[in-house]
GROMACS .gro file of C-alpha atoms in nm:
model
  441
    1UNK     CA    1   0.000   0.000   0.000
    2UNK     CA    2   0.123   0.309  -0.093
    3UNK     CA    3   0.179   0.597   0.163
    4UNK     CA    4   0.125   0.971   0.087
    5UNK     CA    5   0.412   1.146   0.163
    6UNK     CA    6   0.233   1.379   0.389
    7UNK     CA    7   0.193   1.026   0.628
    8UNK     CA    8   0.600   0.906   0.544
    9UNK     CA    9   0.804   0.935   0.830
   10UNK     CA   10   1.168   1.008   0.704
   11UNK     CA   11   1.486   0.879   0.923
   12UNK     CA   12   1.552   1.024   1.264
   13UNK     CA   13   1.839   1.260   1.122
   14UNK     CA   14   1.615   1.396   0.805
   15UNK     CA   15   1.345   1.460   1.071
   16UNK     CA   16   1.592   1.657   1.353
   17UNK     CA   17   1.706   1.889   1.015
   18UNK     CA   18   1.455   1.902   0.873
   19UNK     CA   19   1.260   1.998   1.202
   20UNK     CA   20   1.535   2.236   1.300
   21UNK     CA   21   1.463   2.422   0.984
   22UNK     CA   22   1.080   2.519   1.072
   23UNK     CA   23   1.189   2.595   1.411
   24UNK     CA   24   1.406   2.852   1.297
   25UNK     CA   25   1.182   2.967   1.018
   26UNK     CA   26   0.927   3.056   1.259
   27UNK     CA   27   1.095   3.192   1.620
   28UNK     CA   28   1.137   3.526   1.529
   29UNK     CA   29   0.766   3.566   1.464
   30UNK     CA   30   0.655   3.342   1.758
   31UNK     CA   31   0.845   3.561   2.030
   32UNK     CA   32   0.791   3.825   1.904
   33UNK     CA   33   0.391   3.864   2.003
   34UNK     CA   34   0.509   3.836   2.349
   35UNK     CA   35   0.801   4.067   2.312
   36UNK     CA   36   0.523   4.325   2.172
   37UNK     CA   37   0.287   4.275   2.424
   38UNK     CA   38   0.520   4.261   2.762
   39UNK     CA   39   0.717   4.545   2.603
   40UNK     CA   40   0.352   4.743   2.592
   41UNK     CA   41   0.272   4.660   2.942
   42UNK     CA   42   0.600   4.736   3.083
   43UNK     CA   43   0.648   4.379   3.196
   44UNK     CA   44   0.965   4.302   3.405
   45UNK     CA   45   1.212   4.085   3.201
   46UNK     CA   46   1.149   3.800   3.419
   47UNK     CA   47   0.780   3.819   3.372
   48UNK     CA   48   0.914   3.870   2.969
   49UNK     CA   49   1.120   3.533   2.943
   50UNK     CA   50   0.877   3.386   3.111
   51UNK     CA   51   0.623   3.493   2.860
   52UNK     CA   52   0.854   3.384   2.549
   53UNK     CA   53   0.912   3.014   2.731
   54UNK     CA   54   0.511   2.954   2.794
   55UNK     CA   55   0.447   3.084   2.425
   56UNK     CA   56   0.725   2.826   2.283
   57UNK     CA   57   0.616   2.518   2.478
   58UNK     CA   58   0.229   2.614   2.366
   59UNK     CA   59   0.357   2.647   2.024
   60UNK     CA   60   0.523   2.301   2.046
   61UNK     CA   61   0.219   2.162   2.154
   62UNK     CA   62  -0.074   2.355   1.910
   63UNK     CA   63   0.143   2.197   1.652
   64UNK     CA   64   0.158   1.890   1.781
   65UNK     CA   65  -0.254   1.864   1.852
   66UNK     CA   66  -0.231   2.031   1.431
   67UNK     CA   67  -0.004   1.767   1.266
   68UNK     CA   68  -0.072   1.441   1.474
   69UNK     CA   69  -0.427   1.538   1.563
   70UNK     CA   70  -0.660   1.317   1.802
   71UNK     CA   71  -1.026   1.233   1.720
   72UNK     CA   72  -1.204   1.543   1.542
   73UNK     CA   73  -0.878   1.778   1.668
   74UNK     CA   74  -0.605   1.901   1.387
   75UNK     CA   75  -0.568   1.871   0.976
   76UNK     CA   76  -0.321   1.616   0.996
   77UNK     CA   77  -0.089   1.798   0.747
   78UNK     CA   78   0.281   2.002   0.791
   79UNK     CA   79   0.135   2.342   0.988
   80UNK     CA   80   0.344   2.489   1.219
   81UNK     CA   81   0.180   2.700   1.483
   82UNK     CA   82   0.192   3.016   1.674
   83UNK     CA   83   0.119   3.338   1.839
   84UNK     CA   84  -0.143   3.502   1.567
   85UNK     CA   85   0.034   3.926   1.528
   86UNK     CA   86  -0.433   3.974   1.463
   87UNK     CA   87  -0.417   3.970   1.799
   88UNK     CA   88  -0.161   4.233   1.880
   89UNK     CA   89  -0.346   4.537   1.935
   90UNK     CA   90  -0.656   4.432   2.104
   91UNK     CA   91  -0.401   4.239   2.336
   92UNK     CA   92  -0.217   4.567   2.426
   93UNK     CA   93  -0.535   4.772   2.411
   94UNK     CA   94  -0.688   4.483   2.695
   95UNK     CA   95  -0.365   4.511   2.928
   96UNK     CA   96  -0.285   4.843   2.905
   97UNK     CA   97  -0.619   5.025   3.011
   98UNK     CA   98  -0.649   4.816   3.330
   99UNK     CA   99  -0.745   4.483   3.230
  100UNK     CA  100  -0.373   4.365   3.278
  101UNK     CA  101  -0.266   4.010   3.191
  102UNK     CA  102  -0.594   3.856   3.380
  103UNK     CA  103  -0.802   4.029   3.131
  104UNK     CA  104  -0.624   3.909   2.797
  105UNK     CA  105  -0.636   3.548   2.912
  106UNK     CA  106  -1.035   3.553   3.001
  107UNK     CA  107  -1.062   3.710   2.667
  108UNK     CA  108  -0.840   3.430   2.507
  109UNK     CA  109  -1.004   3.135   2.635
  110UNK     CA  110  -1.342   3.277   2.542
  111UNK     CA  111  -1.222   3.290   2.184
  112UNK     CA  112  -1.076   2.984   2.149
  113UNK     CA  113  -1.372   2.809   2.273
  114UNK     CA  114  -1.569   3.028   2.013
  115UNK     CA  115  -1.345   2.889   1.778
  116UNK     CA  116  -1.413   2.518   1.856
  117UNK     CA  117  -1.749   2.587   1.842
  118UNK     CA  118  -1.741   2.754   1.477
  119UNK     CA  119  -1.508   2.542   1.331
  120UNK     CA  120  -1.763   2.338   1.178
  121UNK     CA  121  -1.981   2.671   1.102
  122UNK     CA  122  -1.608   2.730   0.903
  123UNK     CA  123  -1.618   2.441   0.736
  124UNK     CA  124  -1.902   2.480   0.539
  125UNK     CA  125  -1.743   2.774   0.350
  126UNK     CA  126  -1.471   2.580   0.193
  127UNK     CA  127  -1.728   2.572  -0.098
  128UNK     CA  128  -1.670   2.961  -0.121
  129UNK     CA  129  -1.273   2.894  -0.197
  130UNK     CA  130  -1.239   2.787  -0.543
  131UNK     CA  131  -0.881   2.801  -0.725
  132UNK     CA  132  -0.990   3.163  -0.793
  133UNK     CA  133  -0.983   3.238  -0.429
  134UNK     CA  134  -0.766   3.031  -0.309
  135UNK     CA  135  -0.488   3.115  -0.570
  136UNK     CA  136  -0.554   3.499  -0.475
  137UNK     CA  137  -0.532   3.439  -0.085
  138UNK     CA  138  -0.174   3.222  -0.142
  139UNK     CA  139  -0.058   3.562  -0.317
  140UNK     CA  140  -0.160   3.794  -0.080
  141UNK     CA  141  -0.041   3.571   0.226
  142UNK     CA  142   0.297   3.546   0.068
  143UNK     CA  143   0.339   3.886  -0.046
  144UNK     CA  144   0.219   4.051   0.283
  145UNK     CA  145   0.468   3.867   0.469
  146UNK     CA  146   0.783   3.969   0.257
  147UNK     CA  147   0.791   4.258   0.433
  148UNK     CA  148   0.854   4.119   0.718
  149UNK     CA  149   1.155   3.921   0.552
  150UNK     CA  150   1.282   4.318   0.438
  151UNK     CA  151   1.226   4.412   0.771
  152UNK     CA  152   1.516   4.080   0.940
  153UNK     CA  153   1.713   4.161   0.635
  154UNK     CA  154   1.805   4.531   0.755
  155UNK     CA  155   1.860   4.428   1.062
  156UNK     CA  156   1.518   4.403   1.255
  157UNK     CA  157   1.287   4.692   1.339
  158UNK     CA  158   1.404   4.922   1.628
  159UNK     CA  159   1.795   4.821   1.525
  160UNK     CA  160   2.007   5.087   1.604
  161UNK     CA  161   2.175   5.012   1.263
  162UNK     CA  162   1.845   4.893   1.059
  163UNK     CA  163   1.902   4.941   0.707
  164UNK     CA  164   2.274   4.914   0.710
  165UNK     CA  165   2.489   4.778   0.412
  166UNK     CA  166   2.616   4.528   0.611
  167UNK     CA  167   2.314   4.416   0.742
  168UNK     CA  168   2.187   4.387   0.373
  169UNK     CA  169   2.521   4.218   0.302
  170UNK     CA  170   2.435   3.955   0.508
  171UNK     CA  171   2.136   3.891   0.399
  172UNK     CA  172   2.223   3.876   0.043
  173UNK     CA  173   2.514   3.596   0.159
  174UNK     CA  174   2.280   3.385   0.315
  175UNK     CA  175   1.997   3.404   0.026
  176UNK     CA  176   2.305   3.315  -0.215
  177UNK     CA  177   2.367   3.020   0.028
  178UNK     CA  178   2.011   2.874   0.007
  179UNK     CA  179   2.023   2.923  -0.352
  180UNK     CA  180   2.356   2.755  -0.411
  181UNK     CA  181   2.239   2.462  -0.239
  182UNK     CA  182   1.930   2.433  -0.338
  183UNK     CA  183   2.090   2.414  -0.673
  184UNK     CA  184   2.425   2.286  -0.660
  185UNK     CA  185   2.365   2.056  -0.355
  186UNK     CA  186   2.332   1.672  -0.312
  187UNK     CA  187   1.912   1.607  -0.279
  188UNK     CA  188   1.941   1.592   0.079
  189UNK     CA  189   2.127   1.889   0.083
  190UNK     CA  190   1.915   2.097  -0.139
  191UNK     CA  191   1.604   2.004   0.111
  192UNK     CA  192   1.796   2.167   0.419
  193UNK     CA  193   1.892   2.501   0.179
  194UNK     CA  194   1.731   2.717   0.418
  195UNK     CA  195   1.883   2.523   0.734
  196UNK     CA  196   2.219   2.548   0.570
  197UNK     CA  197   2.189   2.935   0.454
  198UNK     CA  198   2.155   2.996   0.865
  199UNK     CA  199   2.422   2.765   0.961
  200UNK     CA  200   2.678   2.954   0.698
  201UNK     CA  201   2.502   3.247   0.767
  202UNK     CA  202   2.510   3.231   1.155
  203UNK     CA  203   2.945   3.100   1.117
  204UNK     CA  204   3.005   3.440   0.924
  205UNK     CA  205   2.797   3.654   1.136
  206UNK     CA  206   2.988   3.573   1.514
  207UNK     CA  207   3.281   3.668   1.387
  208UNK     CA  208   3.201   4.019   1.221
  209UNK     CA  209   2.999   4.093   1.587
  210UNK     CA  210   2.602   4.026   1.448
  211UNK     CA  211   2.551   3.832   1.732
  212UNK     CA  212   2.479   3.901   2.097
  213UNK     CA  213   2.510   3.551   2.308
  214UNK     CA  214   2.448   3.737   2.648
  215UNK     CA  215   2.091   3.615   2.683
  216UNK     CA  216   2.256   3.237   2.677
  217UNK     CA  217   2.431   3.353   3.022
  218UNK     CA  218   2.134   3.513   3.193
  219UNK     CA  219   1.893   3.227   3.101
  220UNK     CA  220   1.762   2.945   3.334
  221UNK     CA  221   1.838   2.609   3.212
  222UNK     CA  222   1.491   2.502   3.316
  223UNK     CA  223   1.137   2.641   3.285
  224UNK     CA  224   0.799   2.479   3.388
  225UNK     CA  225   0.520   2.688   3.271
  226UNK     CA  226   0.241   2.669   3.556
  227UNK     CA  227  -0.168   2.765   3.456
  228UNK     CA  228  -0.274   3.123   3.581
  229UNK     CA  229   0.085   3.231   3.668
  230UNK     CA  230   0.010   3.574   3.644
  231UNK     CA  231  -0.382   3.546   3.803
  232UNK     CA  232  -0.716   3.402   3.776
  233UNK     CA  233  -0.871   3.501   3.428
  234UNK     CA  234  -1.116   3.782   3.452
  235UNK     CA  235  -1.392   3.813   3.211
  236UNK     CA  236  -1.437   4.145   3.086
  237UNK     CA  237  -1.738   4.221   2.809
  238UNK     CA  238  -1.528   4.470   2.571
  239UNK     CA  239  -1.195   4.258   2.569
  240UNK     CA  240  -1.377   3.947   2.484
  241UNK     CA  241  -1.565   4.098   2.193
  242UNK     CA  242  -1.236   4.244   2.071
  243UNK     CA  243  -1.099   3.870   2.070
  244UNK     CA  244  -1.383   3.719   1.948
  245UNK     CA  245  -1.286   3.973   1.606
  246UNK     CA  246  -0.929   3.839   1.617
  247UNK     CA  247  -1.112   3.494   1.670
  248UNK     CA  248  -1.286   3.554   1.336
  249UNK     CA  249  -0.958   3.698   1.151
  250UNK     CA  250  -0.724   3.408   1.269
  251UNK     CA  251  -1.023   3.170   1.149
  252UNK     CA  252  -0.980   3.329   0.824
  253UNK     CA  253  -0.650   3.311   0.790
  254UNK     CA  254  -0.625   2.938   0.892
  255UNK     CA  255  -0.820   2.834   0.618
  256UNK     CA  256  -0.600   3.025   0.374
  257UNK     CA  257  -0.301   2.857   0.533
  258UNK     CA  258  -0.459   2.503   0.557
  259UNK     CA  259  -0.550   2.531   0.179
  260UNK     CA  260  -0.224   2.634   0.073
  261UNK     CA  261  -0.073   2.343   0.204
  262UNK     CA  262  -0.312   2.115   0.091
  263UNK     CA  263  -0.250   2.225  -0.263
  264UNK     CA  264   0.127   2.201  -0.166
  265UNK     CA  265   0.122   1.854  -0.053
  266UNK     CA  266  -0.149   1.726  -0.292
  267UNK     CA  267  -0.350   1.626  -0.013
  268UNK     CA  268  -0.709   1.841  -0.058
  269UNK     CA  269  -0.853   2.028   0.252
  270UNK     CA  270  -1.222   1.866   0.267
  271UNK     CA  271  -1.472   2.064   0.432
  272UNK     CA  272  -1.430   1.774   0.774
  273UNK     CA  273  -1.037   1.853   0.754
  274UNK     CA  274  -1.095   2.213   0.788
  275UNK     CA  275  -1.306   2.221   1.019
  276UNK     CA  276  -1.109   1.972   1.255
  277UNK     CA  277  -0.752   2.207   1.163
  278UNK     CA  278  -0.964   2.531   1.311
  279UNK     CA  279  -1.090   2.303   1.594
  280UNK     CA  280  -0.718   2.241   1.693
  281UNK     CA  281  -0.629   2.662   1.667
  282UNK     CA  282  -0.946   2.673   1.940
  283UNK     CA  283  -0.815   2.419   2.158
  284UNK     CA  284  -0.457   2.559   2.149
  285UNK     CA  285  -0.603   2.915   2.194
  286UNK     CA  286  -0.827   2.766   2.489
  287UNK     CA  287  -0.435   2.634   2.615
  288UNK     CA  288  -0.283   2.958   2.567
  289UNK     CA  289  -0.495   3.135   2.793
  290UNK     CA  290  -0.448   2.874   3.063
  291UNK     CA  291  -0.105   2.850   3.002
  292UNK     CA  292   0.001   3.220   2.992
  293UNK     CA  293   0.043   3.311   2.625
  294UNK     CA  294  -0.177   3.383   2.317
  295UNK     CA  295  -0.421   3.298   2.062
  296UNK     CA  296  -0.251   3.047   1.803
  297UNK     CA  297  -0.364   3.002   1.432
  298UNK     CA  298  -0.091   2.861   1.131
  299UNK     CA  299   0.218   3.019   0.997
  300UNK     CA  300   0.245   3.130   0.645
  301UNK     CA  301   0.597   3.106   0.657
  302UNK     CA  302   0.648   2.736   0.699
  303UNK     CA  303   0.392   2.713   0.437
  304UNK     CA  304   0.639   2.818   0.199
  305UNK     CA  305   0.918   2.643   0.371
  306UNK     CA  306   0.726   2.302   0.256
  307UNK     CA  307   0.681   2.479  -0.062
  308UNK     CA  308   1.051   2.551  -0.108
  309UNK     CA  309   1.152   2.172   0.016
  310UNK     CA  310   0.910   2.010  -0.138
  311UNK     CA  311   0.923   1.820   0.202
  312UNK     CA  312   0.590   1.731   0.274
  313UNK     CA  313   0.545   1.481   0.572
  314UNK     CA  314   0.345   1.589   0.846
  315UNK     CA  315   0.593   1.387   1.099
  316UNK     CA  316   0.907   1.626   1.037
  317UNK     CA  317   0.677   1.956   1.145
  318UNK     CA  318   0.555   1.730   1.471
  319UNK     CA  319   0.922   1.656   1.519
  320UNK     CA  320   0.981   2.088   1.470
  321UNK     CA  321   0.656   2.110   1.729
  322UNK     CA  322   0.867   1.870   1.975
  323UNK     CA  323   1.163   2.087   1.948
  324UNK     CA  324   0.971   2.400   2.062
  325UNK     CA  325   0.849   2.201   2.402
  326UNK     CA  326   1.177   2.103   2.472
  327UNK     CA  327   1.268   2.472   2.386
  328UNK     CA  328   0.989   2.640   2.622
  329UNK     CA  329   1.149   2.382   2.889
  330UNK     CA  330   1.453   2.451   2.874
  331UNK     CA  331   1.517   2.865   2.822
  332UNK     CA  332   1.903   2.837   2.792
  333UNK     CA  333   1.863   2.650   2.436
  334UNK     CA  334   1.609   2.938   2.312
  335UNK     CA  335   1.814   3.204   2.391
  336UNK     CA  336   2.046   3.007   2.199
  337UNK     CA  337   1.806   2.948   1.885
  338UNK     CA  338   1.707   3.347   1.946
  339UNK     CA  339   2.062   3.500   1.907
  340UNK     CA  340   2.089   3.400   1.538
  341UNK     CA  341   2.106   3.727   1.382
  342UNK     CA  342   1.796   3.921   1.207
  343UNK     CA  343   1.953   3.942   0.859
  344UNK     CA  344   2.063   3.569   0.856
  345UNK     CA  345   1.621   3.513   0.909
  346UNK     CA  346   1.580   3.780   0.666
  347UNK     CA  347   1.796   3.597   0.363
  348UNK     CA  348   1.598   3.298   0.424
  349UNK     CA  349   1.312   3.457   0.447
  350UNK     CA  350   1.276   3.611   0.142
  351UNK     CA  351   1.309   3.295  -0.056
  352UNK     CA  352   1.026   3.125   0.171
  353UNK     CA  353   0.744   3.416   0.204
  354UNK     CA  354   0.842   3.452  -0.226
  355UNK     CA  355   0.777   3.053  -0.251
  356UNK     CA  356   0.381   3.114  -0.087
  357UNK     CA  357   0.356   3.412  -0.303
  358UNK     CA  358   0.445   3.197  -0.636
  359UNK     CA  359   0.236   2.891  -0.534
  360UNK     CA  360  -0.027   3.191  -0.577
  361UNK     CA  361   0.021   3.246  -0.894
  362UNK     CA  362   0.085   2.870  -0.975
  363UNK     CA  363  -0.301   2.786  -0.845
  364UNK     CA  364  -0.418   3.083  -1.079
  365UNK     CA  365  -0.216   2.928  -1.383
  366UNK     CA  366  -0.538   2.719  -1.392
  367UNK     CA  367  -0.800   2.972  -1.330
  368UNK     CA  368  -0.991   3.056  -1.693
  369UNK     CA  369  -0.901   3.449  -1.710
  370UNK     CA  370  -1.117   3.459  -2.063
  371UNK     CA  371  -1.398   3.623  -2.117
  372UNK     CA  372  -1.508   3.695  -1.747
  373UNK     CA  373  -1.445   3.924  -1.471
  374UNK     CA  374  -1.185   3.688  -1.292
  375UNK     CA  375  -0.868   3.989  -1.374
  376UNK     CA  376  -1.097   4.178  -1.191
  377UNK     CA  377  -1.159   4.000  -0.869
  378UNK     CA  378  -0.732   3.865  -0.822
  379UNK     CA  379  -0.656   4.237  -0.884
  380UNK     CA  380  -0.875   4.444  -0.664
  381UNK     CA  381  -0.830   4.098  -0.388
  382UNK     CA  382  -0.483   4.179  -0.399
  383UNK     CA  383  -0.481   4.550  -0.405
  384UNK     CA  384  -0.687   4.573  -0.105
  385UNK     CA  385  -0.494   4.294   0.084
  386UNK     CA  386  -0.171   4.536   0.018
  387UNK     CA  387  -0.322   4.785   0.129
  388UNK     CA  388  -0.268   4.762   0.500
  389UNK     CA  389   0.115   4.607   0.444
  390UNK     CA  390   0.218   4.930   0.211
  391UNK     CA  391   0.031   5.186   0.429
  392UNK     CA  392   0.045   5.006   0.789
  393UNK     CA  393  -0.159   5.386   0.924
  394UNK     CA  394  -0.419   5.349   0.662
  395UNK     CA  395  -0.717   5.249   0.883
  396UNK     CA  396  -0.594   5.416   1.209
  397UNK     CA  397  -0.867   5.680   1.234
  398UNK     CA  398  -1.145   5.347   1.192
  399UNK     CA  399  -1.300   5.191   1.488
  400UNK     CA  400  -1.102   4.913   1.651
  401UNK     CA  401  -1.327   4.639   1.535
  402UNK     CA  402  -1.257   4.738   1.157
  403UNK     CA  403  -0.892   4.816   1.234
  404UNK     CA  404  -0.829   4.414   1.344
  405UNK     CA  405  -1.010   4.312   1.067
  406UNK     CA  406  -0.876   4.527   0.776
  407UNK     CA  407  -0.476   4.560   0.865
  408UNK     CA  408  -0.444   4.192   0.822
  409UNK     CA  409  -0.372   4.218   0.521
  410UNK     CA  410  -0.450   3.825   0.470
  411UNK     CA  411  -0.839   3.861   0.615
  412UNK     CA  412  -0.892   4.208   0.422
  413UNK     CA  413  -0.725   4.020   0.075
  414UNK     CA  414  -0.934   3.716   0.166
  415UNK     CA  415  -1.260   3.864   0.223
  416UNK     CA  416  -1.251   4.062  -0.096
  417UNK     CA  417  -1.189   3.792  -0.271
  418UNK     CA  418  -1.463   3.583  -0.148
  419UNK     CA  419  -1.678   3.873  -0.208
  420UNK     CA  420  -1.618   3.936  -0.549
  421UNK     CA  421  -1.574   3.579  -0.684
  422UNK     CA  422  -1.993   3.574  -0.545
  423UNK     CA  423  -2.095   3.924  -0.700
  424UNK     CA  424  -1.891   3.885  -1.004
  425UNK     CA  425  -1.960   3.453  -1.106
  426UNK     CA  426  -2.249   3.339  -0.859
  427UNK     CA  427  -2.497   3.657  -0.797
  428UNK     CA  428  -2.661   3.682  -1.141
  429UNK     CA  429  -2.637   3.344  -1.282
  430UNK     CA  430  -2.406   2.995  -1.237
  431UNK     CA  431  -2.105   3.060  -1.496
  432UNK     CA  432  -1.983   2.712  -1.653
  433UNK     CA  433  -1.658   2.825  -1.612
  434UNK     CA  434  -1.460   2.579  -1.464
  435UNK     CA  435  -1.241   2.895  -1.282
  436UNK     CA  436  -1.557   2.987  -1.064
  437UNK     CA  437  -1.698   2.604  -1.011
  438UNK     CA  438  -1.660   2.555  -0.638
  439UNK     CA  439  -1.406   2.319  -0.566
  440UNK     CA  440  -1.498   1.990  -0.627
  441UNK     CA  441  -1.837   2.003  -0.644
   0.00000   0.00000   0.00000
């Protein structure tokens, strides 16, 4: 019997690199929604490790819950999890006009019980994601995050030196690394390009001074994360609508992510898999709150890190989800994992967030662009999904609501899409088009 090689399970060694890889593809973005938030509150930098250590260990288990799965919980496919940036500013707004920490968790578990409950509710739109959509949504995911890749490549916001040539030198070196191998290397090799552009990248950077080992020193080697360190959870009626927003946003992106992968792996997101992937970002939500830390929902950029591979089991991103308990265990090794440089992430980066971007374009290579209004709906989908990630101030005079809806770029792309595909080829009559035919059937 033949096994899809989302289900293989490589060799021990493929799945520690390869695992390693989607670790350090996604750390900078999972500490940093704690580093944003504590920084807000004025958090002491014990309360701020701690923070980073629950968020890591929760992250190593969402993803486990999302690529193993147990009964109707998780997608079963290679989705790495984490801290959801939707959730930023309604987090800071909740704990910085009294609510504190207490506040942010009620609100958290609310939402991610919300989310368990919807899931299904979710499901049932898969119908509303044809290639048209879905192609559209890829783009806009991957092209809203390669600012963030410009952003590590400079040298990392708030860098006293952001933007400097040799920051951008080192970026360059490291994207010519992945690229080399990728290339030049032996298959194995060429799978681990991006863990190999980091390891080159992170042997030139210590000894021209990019990196700062000093948080190795002042870390503990161990760290048990205990439920309601930092207080009961209080339940307060504005913070937990805020949420339940985010709730809706993350929701939205999730499916985006799920879909891309499933097109990735060539294993197709049913409307039961969906719903059972957005029941596992509830539960791990519902965890974060208990736990300490923050809503969780999938991350775009190891979506294009299984693009760029072409890896596809589900077993090497559980073994990348084991990693980050053993991580949030023990804070010694993450300080370790977090002194790799900004513009070492940033060189990789940009080849991964420009991989989701082109698997975009590659779903819309079979999207019928004749005779119809299909230009139409990919350009003004994408347009308005820039928005926000071009003009980060553009809805800052809008209610709050709108604001956490809207400067996602990935829920404002998304939702236009979906819009338009139904005015455009489903409001005044069924086109035979196979571009606007919901997605198998």
């Amino acid at each position: 019997m033949t096994v899809h090689p989302v289900d293989e399970v490589p060799p021990i060694r493929h799945l520690a690199a390869f695992g390693l890889q989607h670790v350090l593809a996604m750390y900078a973005g999972a500490v940093a929604v704690p580093l944003i938030v504590g920084g807000a509150m004025k958090l002491s930098a014990a309360d701020l490790s701690y923070l980073i250590t629950a968020d890591l260990l929760v992250c190593g288990i969402a993803t486990l819950i999302q690529c193993v799965g147990f009964w109707r919980f998780g997608v079963r496919l290679p989705i790495m999890q984490g801290c959801t940036f939707a959730a930023v500013s309604p987090m800071v707004l909740i704990g910085t006009t009294g609510g504190g920490l207490p506040a942010i968790y009620g609100s958290v578990i609310v939402a991610g019980l919300a989310i368990v409950l919807l899931a299904p509710v979710f499901g049932k739109l898969l119908r509303f994601f044809p290639p048209l959509v879905t192609g559209t949504v890829i783009l806009v995911i991957g092209l809203s995050l390669l600012p963030v890749a410009g952003n590590w490549a400079a040298g990392g916001v708030g860098s006293a030196d952001f933007g400097a040539p040799k920051n951008i030198g080192l970026a360059a070196f490291v994207l010519a690394v992945v690229l080399a191998v990728q290339r030049f290397g032996p298959p194995f090799l060429s799978r681990i390009a991006v863990l190999a552009g980091i390891a080159v990248g992170l042997a030139v950077a210590v000894p021209f001074g990019f990196t700062d080992f000093g948080g190795v020193g002042d870390a503990d080697w161990v760290g048990i994360s205990t439920p309601f360190h930092f207080g009961a959870p209080v339940f307060e009626a504005s913070a937990i609508i805020s949420m339940l927003v985010v709730a809706l946003v993350t929701m939205t992106e999730t499916t985006g992510d799920l879909i891309a992968v499933g097109e990735l792996t060539g294993r197709e997101v049913k409307e039961s898999s969906l719903a059972d992937g957005l029941r596992a970002d509830g539960l791990s939500t519902v965890l974060g709150g208990v736990f300490n830390t923050f809503p969780y929902t999938a991350y775009a950029q190891n979506v294009g890190l299984v693009g760029m591979t072409r890896v596809k089991s589900r077993w090497v991103v559980a073994a990348a989800g084991g990693l980050l308990v053993v991580l949030g265990l023990l804070p010694k090794l993450g300080a370790v994992v977090a002194a790799v440089p900004a513009p070492v992430l940033g060189g990789a980066g940009l080849v991964m967030f420009g991989t989701v971007a082109a698997s975009g374009l590659r779903t819309l290579a079979g999207v019928d662009f004749r005779d119809n209004h299909n230009l139409t709906v990919v350009a003004v989908s994408v347009a308005v999904g820039l928005l926000p990630v071009g003009v980060p101030t553009v809805y800052e005079k809008f209610p709050d609501w709108f604001q956490t809806v809207m400067n996602s770029g990935i829920s404002a792309g998304c939702l236009t899409a979906i819009v338009l595909n139904l005015l455009f080829n489903h409001l005044p009559s069924r086109a035979s088009s196979p571009a606007v035919a919901p997605a198998d059937g």
